[in-house]
Short mmCIF file of C-alpha atoms in Angstrom, two decimals:
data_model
loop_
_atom_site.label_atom_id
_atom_site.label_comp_id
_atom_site.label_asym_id
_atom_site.label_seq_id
_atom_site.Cartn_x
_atom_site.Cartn_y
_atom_site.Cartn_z
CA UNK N 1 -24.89 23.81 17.98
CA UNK N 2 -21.26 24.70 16.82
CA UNK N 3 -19.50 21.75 14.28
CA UNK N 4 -16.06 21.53 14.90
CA UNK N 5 -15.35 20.40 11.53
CA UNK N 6 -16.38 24.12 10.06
CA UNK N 7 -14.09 25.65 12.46
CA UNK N 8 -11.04 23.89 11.34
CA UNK N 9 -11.12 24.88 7.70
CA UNK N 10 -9.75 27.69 5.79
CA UNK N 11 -8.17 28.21 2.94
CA UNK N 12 -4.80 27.33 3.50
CA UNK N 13 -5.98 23.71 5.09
CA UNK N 14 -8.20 22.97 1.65
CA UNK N 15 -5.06 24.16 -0.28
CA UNK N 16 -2.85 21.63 1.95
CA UNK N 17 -5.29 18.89 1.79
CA UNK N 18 -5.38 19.43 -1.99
CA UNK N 19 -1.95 19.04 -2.64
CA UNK N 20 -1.80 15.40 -0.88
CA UNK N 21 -5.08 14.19 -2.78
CA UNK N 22 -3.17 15.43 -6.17
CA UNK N 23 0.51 14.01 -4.38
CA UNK N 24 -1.15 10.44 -4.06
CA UNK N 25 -4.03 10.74 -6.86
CA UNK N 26 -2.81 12.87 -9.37
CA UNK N 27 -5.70 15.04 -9.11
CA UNK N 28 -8.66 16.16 -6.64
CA UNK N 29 -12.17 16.49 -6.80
CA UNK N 30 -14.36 18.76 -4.60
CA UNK N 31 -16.60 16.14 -3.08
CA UNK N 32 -13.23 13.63 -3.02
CA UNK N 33 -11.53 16.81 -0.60
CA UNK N 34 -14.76 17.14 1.29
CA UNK N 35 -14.33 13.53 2.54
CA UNK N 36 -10.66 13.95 3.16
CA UNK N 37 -11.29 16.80 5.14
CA UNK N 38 -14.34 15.32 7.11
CA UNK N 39 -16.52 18.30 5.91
CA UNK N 40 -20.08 18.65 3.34
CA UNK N 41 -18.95 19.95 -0.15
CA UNK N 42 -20.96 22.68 0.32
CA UNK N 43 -18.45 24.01 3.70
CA UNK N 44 -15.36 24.22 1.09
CA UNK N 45 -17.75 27.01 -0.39
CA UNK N 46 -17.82 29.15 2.43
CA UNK N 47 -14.12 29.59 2.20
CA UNK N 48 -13.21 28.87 -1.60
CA UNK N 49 -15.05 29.81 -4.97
CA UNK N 50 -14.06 26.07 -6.45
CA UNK N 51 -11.71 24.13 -8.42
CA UNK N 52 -10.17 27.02 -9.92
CA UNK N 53 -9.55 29.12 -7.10
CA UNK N 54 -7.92 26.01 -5.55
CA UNK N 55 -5.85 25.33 -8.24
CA UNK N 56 -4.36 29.04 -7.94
CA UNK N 57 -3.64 28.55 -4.12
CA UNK N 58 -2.04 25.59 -4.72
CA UNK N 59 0.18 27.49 -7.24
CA UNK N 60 0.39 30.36 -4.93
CA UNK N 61 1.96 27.77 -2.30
CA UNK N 62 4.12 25.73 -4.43
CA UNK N 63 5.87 29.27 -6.25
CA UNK N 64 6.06 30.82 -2.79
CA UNK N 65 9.19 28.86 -2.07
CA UNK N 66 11.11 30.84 -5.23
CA UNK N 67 13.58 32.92 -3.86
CA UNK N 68 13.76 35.73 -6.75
CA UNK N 69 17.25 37.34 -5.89
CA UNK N 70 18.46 40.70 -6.95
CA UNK N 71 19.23 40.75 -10.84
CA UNK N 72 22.97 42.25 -9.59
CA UNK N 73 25.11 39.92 -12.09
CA UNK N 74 24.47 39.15 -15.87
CA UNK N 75 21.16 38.52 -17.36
CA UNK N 76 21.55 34.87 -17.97
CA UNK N 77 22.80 34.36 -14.32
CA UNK N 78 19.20 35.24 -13.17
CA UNK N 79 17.94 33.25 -15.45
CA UNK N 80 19.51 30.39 -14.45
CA UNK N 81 19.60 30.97 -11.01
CA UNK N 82 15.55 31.24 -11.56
CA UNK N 83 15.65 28.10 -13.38
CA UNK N 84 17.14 26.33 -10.34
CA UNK N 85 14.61 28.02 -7.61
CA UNK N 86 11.58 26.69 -9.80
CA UNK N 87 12.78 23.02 -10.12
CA UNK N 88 13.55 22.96 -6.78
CA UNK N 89 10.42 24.10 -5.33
CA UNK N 90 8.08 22.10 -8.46
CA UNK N 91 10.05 18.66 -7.75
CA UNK N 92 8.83 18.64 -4.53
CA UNK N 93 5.05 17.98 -6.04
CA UNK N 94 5.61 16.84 -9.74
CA UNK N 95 1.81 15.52 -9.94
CA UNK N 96 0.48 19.43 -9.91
CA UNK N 97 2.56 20.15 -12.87
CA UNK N 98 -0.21 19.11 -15.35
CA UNK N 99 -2.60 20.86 -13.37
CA UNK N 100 -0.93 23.74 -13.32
CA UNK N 101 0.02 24.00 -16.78
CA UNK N 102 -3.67 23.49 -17.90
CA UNK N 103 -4.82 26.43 -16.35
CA UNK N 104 -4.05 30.36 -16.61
CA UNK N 105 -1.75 31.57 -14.39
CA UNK N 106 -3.62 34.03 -11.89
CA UNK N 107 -1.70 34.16 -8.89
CA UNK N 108 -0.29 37.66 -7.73
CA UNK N 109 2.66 35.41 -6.57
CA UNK N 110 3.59 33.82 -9.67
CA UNK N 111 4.26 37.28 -11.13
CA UNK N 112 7.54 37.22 -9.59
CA UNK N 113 9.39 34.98 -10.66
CA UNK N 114 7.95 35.49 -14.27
CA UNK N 115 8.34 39.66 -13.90
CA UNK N 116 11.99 38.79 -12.97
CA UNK N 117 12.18 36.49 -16.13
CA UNK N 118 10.58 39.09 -18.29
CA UNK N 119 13.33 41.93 -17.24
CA UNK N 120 16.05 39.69 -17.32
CA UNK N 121 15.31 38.56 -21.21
CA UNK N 122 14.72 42.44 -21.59
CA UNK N 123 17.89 42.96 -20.45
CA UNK N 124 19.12 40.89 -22.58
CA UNK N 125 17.86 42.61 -25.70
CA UNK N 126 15.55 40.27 -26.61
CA UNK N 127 12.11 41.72 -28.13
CA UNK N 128 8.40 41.38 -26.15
CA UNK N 129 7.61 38.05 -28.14
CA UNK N 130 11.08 36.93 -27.73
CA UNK N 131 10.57 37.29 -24.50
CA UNK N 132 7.39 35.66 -24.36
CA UNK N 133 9.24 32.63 -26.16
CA UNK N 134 11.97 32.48 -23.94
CA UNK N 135 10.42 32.29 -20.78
CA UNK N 136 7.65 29.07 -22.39
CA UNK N 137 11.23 27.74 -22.88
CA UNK N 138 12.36 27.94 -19.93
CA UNK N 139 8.86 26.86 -18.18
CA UNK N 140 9.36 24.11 -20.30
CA UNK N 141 11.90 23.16 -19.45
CA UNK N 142 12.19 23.31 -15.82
CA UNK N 143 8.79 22.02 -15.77
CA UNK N 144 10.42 18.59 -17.56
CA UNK N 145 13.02 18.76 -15.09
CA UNK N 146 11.11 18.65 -12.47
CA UNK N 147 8.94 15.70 -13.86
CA UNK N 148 12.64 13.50 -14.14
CA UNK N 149 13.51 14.62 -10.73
CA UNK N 150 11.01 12.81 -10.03
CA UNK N 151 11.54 9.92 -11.35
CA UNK N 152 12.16 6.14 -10.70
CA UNK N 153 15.79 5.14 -9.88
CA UNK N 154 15.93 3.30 -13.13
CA UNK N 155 14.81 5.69 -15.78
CA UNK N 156 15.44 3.51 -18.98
CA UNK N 157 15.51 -0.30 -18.35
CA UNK N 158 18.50 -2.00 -20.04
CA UNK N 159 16.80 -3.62 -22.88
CA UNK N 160 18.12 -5.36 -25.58
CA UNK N 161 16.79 -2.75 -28.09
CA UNK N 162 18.72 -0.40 -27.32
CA UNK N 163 21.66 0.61 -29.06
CA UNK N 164 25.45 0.58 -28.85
CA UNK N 165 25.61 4.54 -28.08
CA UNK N 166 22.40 4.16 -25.59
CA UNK N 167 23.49 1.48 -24.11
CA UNK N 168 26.87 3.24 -23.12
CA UNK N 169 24.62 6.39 -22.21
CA UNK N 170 22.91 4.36 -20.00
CA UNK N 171 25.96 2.45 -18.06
CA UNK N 172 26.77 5.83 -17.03
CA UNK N 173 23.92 6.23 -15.26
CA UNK N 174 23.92 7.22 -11.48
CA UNK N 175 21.67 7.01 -8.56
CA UNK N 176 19.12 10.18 -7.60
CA UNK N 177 19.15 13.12 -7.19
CA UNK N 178 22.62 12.84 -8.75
CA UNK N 179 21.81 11.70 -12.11
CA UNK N 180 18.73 13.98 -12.63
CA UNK N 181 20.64 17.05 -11.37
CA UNK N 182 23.59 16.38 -13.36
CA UNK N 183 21.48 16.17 -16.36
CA UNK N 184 19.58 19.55 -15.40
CA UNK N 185 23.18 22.00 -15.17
CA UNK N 186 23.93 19.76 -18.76
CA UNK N 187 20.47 21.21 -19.92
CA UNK N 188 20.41 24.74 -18.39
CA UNK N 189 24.31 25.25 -19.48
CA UNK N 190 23.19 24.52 -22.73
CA UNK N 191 19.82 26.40 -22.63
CA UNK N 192 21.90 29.10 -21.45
CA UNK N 193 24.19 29.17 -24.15
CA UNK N 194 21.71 29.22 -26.76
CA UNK N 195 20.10 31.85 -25.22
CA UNK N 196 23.28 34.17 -24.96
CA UNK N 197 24.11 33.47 -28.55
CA UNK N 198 20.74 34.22 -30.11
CA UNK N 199 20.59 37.71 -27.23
CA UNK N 200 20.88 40.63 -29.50
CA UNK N 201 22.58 42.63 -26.89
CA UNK N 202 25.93 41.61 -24.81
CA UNK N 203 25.34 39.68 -21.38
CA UNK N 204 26.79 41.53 -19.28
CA UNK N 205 26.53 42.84 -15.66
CA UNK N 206 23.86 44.99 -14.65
CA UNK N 207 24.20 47.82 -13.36
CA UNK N 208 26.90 48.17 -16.03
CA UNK N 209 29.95 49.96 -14.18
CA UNK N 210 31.08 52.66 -16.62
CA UNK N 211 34.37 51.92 -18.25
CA UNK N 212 37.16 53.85 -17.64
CA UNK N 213 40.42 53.89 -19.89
CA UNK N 214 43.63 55.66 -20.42
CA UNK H 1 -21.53 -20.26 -19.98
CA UNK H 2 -20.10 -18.09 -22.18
CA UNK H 3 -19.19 -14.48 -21.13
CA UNK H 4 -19.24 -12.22 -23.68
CA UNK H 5 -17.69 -9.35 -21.67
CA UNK H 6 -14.71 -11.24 -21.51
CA UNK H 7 -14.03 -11.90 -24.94
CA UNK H 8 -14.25 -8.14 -25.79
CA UNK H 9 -10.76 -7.66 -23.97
CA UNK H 10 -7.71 -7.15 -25.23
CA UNK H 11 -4.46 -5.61 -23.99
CA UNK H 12 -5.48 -2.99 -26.83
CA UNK H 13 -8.79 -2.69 -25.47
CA UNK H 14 -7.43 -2.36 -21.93
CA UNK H 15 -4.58 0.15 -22.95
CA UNK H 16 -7.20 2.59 -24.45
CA UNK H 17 -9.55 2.24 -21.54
CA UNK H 18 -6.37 3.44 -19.41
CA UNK H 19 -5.47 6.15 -22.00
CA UNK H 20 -8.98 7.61 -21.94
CA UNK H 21 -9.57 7.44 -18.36
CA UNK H 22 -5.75 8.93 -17.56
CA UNK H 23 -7.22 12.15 -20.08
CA UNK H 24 -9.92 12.64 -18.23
CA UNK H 25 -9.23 11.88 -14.29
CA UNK H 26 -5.50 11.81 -14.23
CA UNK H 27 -4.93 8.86 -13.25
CA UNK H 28 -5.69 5.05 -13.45
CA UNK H 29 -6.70 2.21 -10.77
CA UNK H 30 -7.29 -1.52 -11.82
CA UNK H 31 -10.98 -1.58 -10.09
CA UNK H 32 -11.43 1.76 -12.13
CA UNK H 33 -10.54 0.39 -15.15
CA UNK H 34 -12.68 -2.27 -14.44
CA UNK H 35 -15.89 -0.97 -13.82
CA UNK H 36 -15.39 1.64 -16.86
CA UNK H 37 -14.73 -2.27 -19.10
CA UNK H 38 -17.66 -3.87 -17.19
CA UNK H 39 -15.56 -6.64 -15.82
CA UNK H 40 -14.05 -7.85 -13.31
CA UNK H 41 -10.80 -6.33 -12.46
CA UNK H 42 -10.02 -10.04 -12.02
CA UNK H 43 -10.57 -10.38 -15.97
CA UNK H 44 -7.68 -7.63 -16.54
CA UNK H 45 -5.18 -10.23 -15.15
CA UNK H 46 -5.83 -12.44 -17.91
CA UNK H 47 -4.34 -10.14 -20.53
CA UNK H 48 -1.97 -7.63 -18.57
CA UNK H 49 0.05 -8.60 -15.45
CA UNK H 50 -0.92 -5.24 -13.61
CA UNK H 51 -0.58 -1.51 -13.68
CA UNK H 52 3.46 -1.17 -14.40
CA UNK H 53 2.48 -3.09 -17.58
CA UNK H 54 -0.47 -1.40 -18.78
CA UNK H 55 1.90 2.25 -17.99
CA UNK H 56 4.32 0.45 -20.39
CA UNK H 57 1.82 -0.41 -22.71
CA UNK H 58 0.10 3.43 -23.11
CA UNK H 59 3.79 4.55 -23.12
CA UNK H 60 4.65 1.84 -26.53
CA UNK H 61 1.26 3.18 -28.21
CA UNK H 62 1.80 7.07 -27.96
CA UNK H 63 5.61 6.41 -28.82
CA UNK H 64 5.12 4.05 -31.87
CA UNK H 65 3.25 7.56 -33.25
CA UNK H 66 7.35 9.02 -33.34
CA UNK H 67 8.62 8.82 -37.02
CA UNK H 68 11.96 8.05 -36.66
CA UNK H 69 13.50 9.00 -40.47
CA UNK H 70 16.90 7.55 -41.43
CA UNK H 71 19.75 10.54 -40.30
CA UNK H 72 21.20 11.13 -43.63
CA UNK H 73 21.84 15.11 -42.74
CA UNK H 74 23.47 16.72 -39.69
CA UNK H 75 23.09 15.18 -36.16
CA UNK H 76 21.27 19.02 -35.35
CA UNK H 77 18.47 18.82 -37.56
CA UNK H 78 17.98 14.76 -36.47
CA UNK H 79 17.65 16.03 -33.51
CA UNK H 80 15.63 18.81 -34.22
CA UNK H 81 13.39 16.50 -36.24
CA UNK H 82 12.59 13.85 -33.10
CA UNK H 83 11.69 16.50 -30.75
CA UNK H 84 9.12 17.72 -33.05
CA UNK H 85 7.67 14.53 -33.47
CA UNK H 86 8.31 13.38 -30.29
CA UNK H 87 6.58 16.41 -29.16
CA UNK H 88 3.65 16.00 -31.49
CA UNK H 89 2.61 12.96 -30.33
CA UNK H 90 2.87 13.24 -26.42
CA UNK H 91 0.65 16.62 -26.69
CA UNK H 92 -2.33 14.59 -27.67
CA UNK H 93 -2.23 12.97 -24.21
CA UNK H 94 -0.38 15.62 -21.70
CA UNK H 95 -1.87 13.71 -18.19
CA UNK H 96 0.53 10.56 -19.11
CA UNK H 97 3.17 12.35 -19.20
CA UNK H 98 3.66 12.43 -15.25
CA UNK H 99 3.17 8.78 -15.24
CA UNK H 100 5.49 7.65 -17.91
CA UNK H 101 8.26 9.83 -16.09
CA UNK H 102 7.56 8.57 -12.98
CA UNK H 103 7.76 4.91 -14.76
CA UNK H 104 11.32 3.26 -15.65
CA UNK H 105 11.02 2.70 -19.77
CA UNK H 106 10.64 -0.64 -20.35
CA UNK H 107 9.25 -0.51 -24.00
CA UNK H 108 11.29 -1.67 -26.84
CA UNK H 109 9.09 0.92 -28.86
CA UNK H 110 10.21 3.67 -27.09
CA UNK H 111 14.16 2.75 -27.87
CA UNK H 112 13.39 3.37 -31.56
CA UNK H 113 13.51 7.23 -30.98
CA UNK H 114 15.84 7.17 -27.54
CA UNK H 115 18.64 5.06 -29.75
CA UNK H 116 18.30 7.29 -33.02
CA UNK H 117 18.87 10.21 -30.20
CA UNK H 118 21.55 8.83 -28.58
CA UNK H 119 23.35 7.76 -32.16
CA UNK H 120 22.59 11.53 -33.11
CA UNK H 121 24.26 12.82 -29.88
CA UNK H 122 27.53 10.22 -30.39
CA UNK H 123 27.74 11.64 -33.91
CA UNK H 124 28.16 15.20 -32.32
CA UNK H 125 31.30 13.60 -30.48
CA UNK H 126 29.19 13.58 -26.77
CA UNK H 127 31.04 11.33 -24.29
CA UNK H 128 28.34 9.01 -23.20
CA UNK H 129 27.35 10.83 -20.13
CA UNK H 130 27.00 13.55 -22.19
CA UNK H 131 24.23 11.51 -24.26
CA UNK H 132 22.62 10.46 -21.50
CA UNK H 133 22.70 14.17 -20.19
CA UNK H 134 21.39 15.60 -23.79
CA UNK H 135 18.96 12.80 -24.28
CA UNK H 136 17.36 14.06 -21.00
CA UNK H 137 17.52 17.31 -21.74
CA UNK H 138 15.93 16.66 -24.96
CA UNK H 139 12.86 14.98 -23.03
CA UNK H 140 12.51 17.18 -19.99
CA UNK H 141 12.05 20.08 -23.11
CA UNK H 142 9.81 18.17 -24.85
CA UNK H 143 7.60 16.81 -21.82
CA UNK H 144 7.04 20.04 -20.95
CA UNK H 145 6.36 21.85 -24.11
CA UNK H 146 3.72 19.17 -24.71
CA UNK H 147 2.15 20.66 -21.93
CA UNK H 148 2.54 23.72 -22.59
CA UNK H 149 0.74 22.95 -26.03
CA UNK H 150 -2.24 21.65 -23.80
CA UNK H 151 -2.17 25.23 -21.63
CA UNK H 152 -5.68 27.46 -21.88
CA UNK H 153 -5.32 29.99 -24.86
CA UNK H 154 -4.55 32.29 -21.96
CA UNK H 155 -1.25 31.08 -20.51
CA UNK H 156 -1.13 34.07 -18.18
CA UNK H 157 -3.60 36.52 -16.74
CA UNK H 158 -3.06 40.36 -17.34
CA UNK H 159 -2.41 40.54 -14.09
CA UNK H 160 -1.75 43.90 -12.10
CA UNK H 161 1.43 42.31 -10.59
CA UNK H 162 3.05 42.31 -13.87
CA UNK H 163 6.09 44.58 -14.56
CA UNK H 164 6.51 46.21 -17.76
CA UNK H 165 8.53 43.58 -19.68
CA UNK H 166 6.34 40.81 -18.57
CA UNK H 167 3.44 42.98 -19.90
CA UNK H 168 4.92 43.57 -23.13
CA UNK H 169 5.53 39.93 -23.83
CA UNK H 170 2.13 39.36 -22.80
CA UNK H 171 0.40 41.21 -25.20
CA UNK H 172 2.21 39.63 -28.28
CA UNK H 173 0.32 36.44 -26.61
CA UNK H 174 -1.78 34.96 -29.88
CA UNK H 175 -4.13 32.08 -29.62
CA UNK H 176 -3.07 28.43 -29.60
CA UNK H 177 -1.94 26.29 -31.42
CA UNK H 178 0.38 29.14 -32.89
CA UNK H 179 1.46 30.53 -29.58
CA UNK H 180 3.23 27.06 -28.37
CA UNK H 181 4.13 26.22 -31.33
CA UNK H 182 6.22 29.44 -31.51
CA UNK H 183 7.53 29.31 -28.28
CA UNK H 184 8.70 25.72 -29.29
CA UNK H 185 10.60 26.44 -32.07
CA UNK H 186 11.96 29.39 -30.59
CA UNK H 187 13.09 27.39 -27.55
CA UNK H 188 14.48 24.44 -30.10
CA UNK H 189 16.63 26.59 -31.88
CA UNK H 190 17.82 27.49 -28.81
CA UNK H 191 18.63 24.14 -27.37
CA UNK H 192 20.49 23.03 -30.79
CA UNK H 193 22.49 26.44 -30.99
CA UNK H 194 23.57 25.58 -27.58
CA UNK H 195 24.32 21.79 -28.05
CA UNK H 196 26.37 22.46 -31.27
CA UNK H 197 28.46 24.93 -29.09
CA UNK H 198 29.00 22.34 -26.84
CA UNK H 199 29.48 19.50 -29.13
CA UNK H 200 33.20 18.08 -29.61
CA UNK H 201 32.57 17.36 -33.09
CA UNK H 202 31.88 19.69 -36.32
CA UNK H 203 28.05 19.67 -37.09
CA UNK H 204 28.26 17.73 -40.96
CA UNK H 205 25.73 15.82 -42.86
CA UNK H 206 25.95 12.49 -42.49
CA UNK H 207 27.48 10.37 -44.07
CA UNK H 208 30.62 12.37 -44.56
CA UNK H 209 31.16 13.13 -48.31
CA UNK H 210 35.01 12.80 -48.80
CA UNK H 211 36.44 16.48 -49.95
CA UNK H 212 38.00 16.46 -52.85
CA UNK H 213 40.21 19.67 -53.16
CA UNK H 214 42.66 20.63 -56.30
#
């Protein structure tokens, strides 16, 4: 006798299903996905290897959404323009961050928006560990970004502890997405222009047109 | 009759039952953090008035960790100085951070180290959206470098998708601590460099000595 259940799965529904049970939960178990879905544990198996391999399609799904444009201007206008794809797409599920960052990055998909990174810090000069450094630091940051995107309306409750230059900070203090995206072009300006400053060669575009004088 | 259960708790008790099962599950119910106590979740209401305070309370006990040292030298290296420790202490417990960001600070604790940032940033001549633009900056780098710092020791698979740059910085990848901890101070330097570029004011020890000149 055919069960219906079995029929509906596949990976991309356990990935889906995933994602909600780490949306409301912060995380997801096998057996706690089985009952979601309505299915034995042992029917995820015929269609994923486990935790892991979950954890990479839901990484898979999530980085899909970059949009890694053609490196055509300067160096640290990819960069940035990278910067703002990740949030984006990460603020949408800021729960999976911690799962994500706990676990090695495997998925084929990933690889492009990092490879882009990687060339774009190459570009720039910078040296293979630089470049490893500089794209943690961007992870990083985005990453962070995406976790205050997220968050409440009210990030810092006006308390009587804090202090005269806080509590200004604070009373200028907008509503969402406003106030966290504000903040973000603040932080990836600045990023930026650390970045540029530290670059050993110049930032500029790429191809370089050859100059012609006199 | 007595019931010994009950006098075992504490909000301390209950705050570290929260803590521990946030580490290892990701999140935290009441009933959970009942039956892991062996009491009632009725019992918790006796000494905390519900989840948003017990979030508040793990959020006062990792930040009280942050030594916040008197800023007697430039507003950069006070700076420079919290997000280490800042950084240090979060790290030990990466699966709060999503729910203290998605939480509105509440905790006179945690103004101790958001004040000293926000006197640092005022020092630097910020406007005060511009502190409360650096002081979030500041976090979302530090939220996610601490985890980052939690990460496997392999951050990224050698993966056959990687382009030449990318696989360059990979193989300068050493194990962790050092790796993050490189990639931190490599992205702090670069987050100062930029925020004394942008800062209105020159970047002097403080308090000002007066010059005396001829």
């Amino acid at each position: 006798m055919p069960r219906p259940s079995q029929r509906l799965l596949s990976p991309e529904i356990i990935t889906e299903a995933a994602i909600r049970l780490v949306d409301l939960t912060g995380d997801f178990t096998m057996p706690g996905l089985a009952e979601r879905l309505k299915v034995r544990p042992s029917s995820l198996y015929n269609h994923v290897s486990g935790r892991a391999e979950i954890i990479e399609l839901m990484r898979a799904r999530v980085m899909a959404g970059i949009v890694v444009a053609d490196p055509d201007g300067k160096w640290s206008e990819t960069v940035a323009s990278l910067a703002r794809e990740y949030r984006r797409n990460y603020a949408e599920h800021p729960r999976l961050i911690p799962l994500f960052t706990a676990h090695t990055v495997q998925s084929g998909v990933a690889f492009g928006m990092y490879n882009a990174l990687a060339q774009a810090f190459s570009d720039g000069g910078f040296s293979p560990a630089e470049v490893l450094h500089a794209i943690t630091t961007v992870d990083s940051f985005v990453l962070g970004s995406a976790l205050d995107l997220a968050a409440p309306e009210v990030v810092w409750a006006t308390a009587p502890e804090a202090n005269e230059p806080m509590r200004a900070a604070l009373a200028t203090s907008g509503p969402n997405p406003g106030r966290a995206d504000a903040a973000f072009e603040f932080g990836l300006r600045t990023l930026i222009a650390g970045l540029v400053a530290q670059a050993p060669r110049q930032d500029r575009s790429r191809p370089a047109a050859p100059m012609s004088r006199g």
